[in-house]
Coordinates of C-alpha atoms in Angstrom, one line a residue:
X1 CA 21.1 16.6 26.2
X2 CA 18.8 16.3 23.2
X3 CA 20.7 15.2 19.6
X4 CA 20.6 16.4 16.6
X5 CA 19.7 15.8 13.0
X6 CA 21.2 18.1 10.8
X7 CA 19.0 17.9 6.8
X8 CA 20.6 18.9 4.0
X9 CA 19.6 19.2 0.4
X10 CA 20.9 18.7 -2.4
X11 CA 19.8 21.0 -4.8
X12 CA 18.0 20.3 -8.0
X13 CA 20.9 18.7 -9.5
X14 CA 24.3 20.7 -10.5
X15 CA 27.2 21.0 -8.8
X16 CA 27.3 24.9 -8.8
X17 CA 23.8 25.1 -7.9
X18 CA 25.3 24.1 -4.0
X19 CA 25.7 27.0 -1.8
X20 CA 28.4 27.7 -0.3
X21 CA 26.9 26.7 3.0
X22 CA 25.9 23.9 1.9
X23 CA 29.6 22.9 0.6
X24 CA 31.1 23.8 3.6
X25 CA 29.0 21.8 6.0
X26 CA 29.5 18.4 3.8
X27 CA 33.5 19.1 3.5
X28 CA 33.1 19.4 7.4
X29 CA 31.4 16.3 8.0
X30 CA 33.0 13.5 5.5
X31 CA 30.7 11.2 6.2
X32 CA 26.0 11.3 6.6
X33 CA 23.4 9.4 5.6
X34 CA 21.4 10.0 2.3
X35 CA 17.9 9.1 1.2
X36 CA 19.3 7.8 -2.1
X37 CA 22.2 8.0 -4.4
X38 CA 20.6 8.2 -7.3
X39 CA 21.4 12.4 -8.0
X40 CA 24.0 13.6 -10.0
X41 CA 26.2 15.3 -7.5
X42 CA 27.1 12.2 -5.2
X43 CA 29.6 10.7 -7.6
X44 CA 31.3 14.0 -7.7
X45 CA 31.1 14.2 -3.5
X46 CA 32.2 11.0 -3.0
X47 CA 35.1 11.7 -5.2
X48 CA 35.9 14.5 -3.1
X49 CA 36.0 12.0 -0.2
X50 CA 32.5 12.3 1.1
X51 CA 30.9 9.4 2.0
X52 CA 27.1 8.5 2.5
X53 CA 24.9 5.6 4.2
X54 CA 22.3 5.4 1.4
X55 CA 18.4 3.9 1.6
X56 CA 18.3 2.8 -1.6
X57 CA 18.2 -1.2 -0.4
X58 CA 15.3 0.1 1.6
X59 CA 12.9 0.5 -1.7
X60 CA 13.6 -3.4 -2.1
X61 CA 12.8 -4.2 1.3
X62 CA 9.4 -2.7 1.4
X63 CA 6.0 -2.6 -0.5
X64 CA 5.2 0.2 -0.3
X65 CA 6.9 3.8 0.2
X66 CA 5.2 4.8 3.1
X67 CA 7.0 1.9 4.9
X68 CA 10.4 3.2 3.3
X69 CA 9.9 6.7 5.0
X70 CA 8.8 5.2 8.0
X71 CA 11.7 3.0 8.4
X72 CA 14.2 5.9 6.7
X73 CA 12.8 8.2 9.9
X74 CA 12.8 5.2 12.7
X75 CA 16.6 4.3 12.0
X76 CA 17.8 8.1 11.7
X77 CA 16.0 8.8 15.3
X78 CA 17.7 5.8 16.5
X79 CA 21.1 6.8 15.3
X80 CA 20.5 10.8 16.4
X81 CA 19.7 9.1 20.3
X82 CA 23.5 8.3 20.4
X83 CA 25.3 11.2 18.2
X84 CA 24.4 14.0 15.9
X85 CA 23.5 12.7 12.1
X86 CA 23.8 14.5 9.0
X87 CA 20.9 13.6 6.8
X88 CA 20.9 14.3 3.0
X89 CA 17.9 14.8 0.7
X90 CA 17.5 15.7 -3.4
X91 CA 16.5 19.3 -3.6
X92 CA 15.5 20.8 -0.4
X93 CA 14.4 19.4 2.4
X94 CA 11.0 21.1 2.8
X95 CA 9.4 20.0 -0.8
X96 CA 8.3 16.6 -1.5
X97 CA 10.6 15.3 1.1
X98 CA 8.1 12.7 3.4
X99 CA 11.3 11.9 5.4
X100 CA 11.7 15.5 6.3
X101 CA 8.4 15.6 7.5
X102 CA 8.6 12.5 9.8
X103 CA 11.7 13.4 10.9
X104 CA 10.1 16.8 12.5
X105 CA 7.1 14.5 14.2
X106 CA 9.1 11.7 15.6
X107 CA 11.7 15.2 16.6
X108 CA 9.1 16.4 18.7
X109 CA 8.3 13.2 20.3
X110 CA 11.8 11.8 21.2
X111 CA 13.1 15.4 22.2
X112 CA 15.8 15.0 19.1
X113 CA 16.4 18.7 17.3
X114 CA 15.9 18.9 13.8
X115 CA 17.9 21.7 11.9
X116 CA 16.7 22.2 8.1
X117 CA 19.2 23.7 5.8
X118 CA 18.6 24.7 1.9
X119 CA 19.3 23.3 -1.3
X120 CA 17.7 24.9 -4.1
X121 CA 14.1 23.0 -4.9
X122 CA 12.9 21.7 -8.1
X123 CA 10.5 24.1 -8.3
X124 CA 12.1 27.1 -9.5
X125 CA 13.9 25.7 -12.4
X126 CA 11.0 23.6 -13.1
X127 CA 8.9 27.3 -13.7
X128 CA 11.7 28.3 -16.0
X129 CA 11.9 25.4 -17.9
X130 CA 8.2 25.1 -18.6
X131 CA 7.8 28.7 -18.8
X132 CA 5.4 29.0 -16.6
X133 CA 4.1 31.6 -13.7
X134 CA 3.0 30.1 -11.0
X135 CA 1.0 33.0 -9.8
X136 CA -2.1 32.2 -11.7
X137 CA -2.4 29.2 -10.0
X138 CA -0.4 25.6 -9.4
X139 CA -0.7 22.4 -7.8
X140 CA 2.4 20.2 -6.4
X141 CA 1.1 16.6 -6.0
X142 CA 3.0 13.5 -4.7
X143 CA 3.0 10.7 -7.5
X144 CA 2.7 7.4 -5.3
X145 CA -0.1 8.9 -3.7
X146 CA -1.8 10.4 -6.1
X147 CA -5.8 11.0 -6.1
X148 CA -7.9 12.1 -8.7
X149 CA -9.8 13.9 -6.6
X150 CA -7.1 16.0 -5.7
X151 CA -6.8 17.2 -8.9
X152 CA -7.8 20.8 -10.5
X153 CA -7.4 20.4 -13.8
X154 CA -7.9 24.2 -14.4
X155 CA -4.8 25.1 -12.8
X156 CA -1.3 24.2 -13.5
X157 CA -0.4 20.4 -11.8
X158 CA 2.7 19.4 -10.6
X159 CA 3.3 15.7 -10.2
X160 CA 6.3 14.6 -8.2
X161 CA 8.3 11.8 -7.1
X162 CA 7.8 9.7 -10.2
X163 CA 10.2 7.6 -9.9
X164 CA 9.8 5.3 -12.4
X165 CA 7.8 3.6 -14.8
X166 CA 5.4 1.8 -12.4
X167 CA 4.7 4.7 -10.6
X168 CA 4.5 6.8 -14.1
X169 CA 1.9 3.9 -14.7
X170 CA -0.5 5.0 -11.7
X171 CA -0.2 8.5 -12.2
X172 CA -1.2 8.0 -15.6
X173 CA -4.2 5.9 -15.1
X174 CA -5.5 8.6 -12.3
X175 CA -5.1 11.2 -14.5
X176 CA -7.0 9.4 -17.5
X177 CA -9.7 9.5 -15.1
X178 CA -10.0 13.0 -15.4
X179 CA -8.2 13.8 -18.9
X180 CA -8.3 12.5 -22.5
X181 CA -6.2 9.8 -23.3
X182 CA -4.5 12.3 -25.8
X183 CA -3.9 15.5 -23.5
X184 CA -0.5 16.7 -23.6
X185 CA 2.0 16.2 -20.7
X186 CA 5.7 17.4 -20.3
X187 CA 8.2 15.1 -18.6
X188 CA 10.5 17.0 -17.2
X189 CA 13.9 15.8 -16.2
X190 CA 17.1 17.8 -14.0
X191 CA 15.6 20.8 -14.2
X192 CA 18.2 24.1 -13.7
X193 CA 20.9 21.3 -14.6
X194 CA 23.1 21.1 -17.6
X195 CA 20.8 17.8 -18.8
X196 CA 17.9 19.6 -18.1
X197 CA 15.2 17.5 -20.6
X198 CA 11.4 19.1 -21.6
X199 CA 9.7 16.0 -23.6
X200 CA 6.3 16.6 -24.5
X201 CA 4.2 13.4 -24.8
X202 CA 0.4 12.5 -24.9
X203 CA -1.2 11.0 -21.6
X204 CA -1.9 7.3 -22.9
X205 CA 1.9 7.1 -23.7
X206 CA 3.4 8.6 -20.3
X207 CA 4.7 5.1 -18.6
X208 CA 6.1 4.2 -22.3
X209 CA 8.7 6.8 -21.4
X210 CA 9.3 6.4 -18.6
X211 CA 11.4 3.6 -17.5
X212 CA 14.4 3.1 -15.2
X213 CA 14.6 5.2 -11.9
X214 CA 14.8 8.6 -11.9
X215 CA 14.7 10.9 -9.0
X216 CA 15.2 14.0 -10.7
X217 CA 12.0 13.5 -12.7
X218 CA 8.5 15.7 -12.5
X219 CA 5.4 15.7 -14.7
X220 CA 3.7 18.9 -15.7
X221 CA 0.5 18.8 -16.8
X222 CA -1.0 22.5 -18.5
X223 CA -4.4 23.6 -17.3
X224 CA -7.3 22.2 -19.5
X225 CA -9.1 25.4 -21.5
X226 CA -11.4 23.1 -23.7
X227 CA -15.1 23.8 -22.4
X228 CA -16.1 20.2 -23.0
X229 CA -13.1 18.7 -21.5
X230 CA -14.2 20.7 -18.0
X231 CA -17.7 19.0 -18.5
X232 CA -16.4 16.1 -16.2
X233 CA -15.9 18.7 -13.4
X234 CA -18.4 19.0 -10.5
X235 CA -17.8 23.4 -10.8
X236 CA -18.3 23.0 -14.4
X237 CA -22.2 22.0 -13.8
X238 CA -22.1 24.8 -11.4
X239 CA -21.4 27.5 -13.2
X240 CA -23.4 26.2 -16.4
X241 CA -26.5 26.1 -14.0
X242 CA -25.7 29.5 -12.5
X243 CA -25.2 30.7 -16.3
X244 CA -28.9 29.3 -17.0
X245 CA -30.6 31.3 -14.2
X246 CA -28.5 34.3 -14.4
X247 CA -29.7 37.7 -16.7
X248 CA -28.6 36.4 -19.6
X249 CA -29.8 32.9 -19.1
X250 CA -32.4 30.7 -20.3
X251 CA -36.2 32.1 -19.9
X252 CA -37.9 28.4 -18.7
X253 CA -34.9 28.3 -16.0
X254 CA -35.5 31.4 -14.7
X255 CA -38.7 31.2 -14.2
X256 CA -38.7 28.1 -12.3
X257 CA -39.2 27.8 -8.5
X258 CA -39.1 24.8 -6.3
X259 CA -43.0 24.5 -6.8
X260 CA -42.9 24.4 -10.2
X261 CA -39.9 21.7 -10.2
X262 CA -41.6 19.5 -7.7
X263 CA -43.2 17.3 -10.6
X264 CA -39.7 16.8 -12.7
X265 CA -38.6 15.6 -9.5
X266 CA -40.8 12.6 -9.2
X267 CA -40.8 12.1 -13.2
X268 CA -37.1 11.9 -13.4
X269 CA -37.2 9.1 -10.2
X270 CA -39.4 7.2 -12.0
X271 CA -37.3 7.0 -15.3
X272 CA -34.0 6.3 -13.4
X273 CA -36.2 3.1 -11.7
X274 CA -37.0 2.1 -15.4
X275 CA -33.1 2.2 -16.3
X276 CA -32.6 0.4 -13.3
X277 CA -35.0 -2.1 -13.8
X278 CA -34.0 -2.5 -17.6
X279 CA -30.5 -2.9 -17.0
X280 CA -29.2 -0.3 -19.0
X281 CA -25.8 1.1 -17.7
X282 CA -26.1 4.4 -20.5
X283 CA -29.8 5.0 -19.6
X284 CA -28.6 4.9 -16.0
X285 CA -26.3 7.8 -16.8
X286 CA -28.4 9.8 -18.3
X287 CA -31.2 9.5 -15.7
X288 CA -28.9 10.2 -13.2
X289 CA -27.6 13.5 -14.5
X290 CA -31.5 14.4 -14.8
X291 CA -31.6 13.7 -11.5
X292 CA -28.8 15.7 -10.4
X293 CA -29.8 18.2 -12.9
X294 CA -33.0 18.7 -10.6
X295 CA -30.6 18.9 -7.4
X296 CA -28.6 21.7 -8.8
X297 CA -31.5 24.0 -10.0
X298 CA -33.0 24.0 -6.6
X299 CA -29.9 24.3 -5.2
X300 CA -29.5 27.3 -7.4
X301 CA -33.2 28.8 -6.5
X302 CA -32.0 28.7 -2.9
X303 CA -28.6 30.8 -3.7
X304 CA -30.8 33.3 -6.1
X305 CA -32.9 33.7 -2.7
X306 CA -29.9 33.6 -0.2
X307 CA -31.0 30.9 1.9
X308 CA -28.5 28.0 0.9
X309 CA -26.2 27.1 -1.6
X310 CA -25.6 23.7 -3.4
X311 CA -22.3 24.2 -0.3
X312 CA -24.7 23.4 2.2
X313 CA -27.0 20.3 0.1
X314 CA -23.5 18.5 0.3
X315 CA -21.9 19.4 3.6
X316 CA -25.3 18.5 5.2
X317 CA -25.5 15.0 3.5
X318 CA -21.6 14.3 4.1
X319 CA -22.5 15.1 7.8
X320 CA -25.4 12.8 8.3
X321 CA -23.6 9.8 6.3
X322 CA -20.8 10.5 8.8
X323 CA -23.3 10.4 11.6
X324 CA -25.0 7.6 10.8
X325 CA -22.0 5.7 10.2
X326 CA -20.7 5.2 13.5
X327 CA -19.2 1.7 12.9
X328 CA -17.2 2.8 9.9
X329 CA -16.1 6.7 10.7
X330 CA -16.3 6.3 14.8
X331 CA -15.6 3.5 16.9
X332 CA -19.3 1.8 17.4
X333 CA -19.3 -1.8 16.0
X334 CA -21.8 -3.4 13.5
X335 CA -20.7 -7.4 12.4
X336 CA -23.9 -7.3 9.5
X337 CA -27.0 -5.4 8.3
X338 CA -28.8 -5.9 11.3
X339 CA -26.6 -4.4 13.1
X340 CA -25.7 -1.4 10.8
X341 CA -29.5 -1.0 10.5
X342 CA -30.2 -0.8 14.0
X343 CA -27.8 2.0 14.7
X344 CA -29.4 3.7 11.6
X345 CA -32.7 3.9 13.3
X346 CA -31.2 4.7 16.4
X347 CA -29.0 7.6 15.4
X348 CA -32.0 8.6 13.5
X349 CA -34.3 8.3 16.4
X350 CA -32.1 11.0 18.0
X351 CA -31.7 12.8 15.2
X352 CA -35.6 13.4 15.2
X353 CA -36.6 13.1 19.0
X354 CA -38.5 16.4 18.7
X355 CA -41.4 14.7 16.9
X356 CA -44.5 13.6 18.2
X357 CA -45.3 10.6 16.3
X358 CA -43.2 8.1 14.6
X359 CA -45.1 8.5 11.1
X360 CA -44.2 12.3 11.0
X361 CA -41.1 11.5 8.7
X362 CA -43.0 9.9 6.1
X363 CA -43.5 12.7 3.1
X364 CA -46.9 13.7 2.3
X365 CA -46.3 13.4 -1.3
X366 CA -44.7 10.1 -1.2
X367 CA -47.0 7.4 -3.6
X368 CA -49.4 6.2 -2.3
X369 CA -48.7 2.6 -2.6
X370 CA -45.0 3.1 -1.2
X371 CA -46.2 5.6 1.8
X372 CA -48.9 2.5 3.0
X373 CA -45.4 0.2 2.6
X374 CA -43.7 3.2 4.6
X375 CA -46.6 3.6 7.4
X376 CA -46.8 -0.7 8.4
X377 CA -43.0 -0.6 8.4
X378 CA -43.0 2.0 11.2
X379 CA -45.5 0.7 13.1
X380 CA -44.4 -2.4 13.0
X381 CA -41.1 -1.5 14.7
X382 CA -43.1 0.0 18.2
X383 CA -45.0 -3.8 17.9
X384 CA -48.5 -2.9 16.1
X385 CA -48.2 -6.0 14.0
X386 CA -48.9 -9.1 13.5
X387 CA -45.5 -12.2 13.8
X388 CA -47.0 -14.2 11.2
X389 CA -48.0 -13.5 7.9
X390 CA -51.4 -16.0 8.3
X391 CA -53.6 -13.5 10.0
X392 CA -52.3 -11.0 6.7
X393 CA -53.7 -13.2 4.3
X394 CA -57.2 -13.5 6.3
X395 CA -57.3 -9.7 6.3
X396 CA -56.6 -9.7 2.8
X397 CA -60.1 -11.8 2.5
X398 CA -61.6 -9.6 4.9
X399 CA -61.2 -6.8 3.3
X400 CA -62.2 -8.2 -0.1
X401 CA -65.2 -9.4 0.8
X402 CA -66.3 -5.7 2.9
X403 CA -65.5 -4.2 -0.8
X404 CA -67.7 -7.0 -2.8
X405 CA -70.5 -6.3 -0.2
X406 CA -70.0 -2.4 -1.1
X407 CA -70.2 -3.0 -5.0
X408 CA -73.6 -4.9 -4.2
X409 CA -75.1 -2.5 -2.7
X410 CA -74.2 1.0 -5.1
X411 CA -74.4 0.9 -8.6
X412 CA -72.4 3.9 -8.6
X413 CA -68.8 4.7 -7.1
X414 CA -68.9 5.7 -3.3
X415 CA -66.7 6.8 -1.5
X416 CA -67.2 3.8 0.5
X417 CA -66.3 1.6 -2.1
X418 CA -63.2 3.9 -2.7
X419 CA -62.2 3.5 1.3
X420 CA -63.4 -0.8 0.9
X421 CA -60.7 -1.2 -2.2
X422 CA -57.6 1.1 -0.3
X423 CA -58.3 -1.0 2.3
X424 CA -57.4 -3.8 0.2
X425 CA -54.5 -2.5 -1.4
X426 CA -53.5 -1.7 2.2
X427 CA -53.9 -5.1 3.3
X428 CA -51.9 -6.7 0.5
X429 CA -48.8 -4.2 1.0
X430 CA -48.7 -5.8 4.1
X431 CA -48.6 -9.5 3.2
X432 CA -45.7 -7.6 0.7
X433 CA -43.9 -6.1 3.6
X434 CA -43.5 -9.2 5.3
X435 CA -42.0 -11.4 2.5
X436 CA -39.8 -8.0 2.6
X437 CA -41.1 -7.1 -1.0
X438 CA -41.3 -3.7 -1.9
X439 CA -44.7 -3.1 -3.2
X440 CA -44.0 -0.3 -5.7
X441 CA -41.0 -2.2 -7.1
X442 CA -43.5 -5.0 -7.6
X443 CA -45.6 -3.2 -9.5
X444 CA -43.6 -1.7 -11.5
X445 CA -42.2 -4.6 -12.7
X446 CA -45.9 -6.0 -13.2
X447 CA -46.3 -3.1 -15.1
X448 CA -43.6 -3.6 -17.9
X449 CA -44.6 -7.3 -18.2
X450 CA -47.9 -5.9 -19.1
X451 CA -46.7 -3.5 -21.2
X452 CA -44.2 -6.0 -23.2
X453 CA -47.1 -8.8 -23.7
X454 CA -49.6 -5.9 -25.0
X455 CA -46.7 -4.8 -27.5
X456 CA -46.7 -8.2 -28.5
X457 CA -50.1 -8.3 -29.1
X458 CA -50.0 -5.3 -31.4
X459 CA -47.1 -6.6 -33.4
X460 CA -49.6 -10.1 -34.2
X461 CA -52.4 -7.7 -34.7
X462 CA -50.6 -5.7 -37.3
X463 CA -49.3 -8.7 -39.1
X464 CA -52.6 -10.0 -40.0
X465 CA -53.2 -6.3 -41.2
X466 CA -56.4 -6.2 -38.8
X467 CA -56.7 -4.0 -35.9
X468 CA -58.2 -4.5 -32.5
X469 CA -62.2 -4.6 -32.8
X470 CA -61.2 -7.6 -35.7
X471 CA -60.5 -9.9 -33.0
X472 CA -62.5 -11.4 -30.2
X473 CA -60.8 -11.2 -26.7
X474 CA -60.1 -14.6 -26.9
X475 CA -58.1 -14.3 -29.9
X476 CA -55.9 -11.8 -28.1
X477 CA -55.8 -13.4 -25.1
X478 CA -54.1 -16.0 -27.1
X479 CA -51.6 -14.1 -28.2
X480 CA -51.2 -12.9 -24.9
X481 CA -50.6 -16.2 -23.8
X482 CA -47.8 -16.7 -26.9
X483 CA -46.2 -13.6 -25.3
X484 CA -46.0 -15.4 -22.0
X485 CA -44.6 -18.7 -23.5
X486 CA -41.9 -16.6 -25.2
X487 CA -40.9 -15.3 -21.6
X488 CA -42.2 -11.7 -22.1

């Protein structure tokens, strides 16, 4: 015959608050075991001669709560295999109670009967004491697990199970993540009870107030109204965007399609690889929200048209980095990049099997110097390359000297000559590829070195108070050659 656990709660904290149920079954029993004894009413039980097996050495014994519940849940099964256990919880039994929860799991599994019974929650007197409806929206979040993620700052948030002042110290460096170190937050303490205690602090203070153990403690945090505050939130952007393209909107975004976007696209790319390149953390930021900026409006052209929303843009991306992570969100292996690259290409390769050739992913309006880098990479991986780089560098020469023969015999440009030099080009992004250097990173670097010596050479032009045509271009190649001694 199965056992049974019988859970009881507590109530939020005053005697009277106990039902008369409730009362009745713990004069009954005399003796249970209880999650901790830190509420107000067990001195007053126990003084009534009602005894209880408390956890509390279990906090001390483990790292980490989730161990504690485990090990709260493993012994009470254990004990409810031989006789029928009365199990005691703060507040009721169905909020914020992890135990509760495990309890009905591990229930199921061992064929022991779990039997719920009230206890007033927190939540309730919580409400009252922070005067708030919860109607228009609320959040009840566990403090030692707490995500910012999670987190909708627009609505009221309920933090529980903040024990004490570590814990208070997590949940405020989570929340900082989202907030301003000043925002205002209300510990709340025995709520409905006759200590009931509403302190109102600012954020960067919380674990300063927050010190010895406290079961009967929740945070409430008041939904954020201040427009720039909600600037950190991803439906924020959304809205602003939509706002932008709507009737009242701006007159440049409304008039913009995905054709008339297509250059900003590129243009913003290339200025995030220059923030890149310079190191610039700030520059970084702003390129990127440019960048994100041009994800959102086209995202926004395709809900204006009904054919996708910025919904699908992210549930299609979080599918394929699923996908093609097999080794980390499935059970496929990969020991290094090799590895984790060659099931990239593979998933891939099934991912595109309908395609006739292997260079039909390449954009069209990729550069041209990358898409060459693009092209040899692919055909290299089907074998149509060469295993050492020597016969590269002879093609290089090759193809040199067909373009020097071209120039001797036009004075003007052909298109020969044109197809002689991208032959070239093509030749060295191959010697590139195989010292695995992209080409277009290459030259843009090349490019700001450039750029840097020239700037030099204008600031020694202007302190002689000359300009260009006053120098011979062996004076400025000597201060080119300054600019390289001085590492620019």
């Amino acid at each position: 015959m199965a056992k049974k656990i019988k859970v009881l709660g507590l109530g939020a904290g005053d005697y009277d608050q106990l039902t008369i149920g409730t009362l009745k079954i713990l004069q009954g029993t005399k003796e249970g075991y209880i999650r901790t004894k830190h509420h107000p009413l067990v001195p007053q039980l126990e003084a009534e001669g009602i005894t209880f097996q408390s956890f509390d050495d279990s906090y001390e014994a483990f790292k980490t709560f989730e161990e504690v519940y485990e090990h709260i849940s493993n012994v009470l099964i254990e004990k409810a295999e031989k006789e029928d256990v009365l199990y005691v919880v703060p507040g009721h039994p169905m909020v914020a109670e992890q135990t509760v929860q495990l309890l009905l799991q591990k229930g199921k599994e061992k064929e022991v009967e779990i039997e719920i019974s009230g206890g007033q929650s927190f939540l309730d007197p919580l409400f009252t004491a922070v005067k708030i409806d919860p109607i228009e929206g609320f959040q009840l979040l566990d403090g030692t697990s707490l995500k910012k993620e999670e987190i909708q700052v627009t609505q009221h948030v309920i933090i529980a199970q903040v024990y004490d002042g570590f814990v208070a110290s997590d949940v405020k460096l989570v929340l900082m993540e989202k907030l301003p170190d000043e925002y205002p937050v209300y510990i709340v303490r025995s709520a409905g009870s006759q200590n009931e205690n509403v302190q109102k602090v600012q954020l960067y203070e919380l674990d300063h107030h927050i010190r010895e153990v406290d079961n009967l403690l929740t945070l409430y945090i008041p939904p954020v109204t201040d427009e720039e505050v909600l600037y950190k939130q991803f439906p924020t952007l959304r809205s602003i965007i939509a706002t932008l393209r709507g009737p009242d909107g701006c007159p440049w975004d409304q008039k913009q399609t995905h054709e008339s976007l297509r250059s900003y696209v590129l243009e913003e790319a290339y200025e995030l690889i220059e923030a890149i390149d310079n190191g610039d953390d700030d520059h970084i930021i702003e390129e990127l929200g440019d960048i994100l900026l041009q994800v959102m409006l086209h995202a926004q052209i395709g809900e204006d048209e009904g054919m996708f929303t910025v919904d699908d843009v992210i549930e299609g991306i979080s599918a394929k980095m699923v996908r093609r992570h097999p080794h980390v969100f499935g059970k496929k292996e990969a020991n290094n990049v090799e590895d984790v690259l060659t099931n990239w290409e593979e998933i891939k390769k099934q991912e595109k099997q309908e395609r006739e050739s292997i260079l039909d992913g390449i954009p069209r309006s990729m550069p041209s110097l990358l898409k060459a880098y693009h092209i040899q990479k692919k055909v290299s991986k089907v074998g149509f390359d060469w295993d050492d780089v020597a016969p590269m560098y002879d093609k290089v020469q090759e193809e040199l000297e067909e373009f020097k023969q071209e120039v001797k015999e036009s004075t003007e440009v052909t298109e020969e000559m044109m197809e002689e030099f991208g032959d070239i080009l093509t030749a060295i992004v191959n010697v590139a590829r195989y010292y695995k250097i992209d080409p277009e990173v290459a030259l843009a670097k090349s490019n700001a070195k450039f750029i840097n010596r020239f700037n030099y050479i204008e600031e020694r032009v202007k302190e002689r108070g000359a300009n260009f045509r006053d120098f011979s271009l062996e004076q400025l190649d000597e201060f080119w050659n300054e600019a390289k001694k001085k590492g620019l």
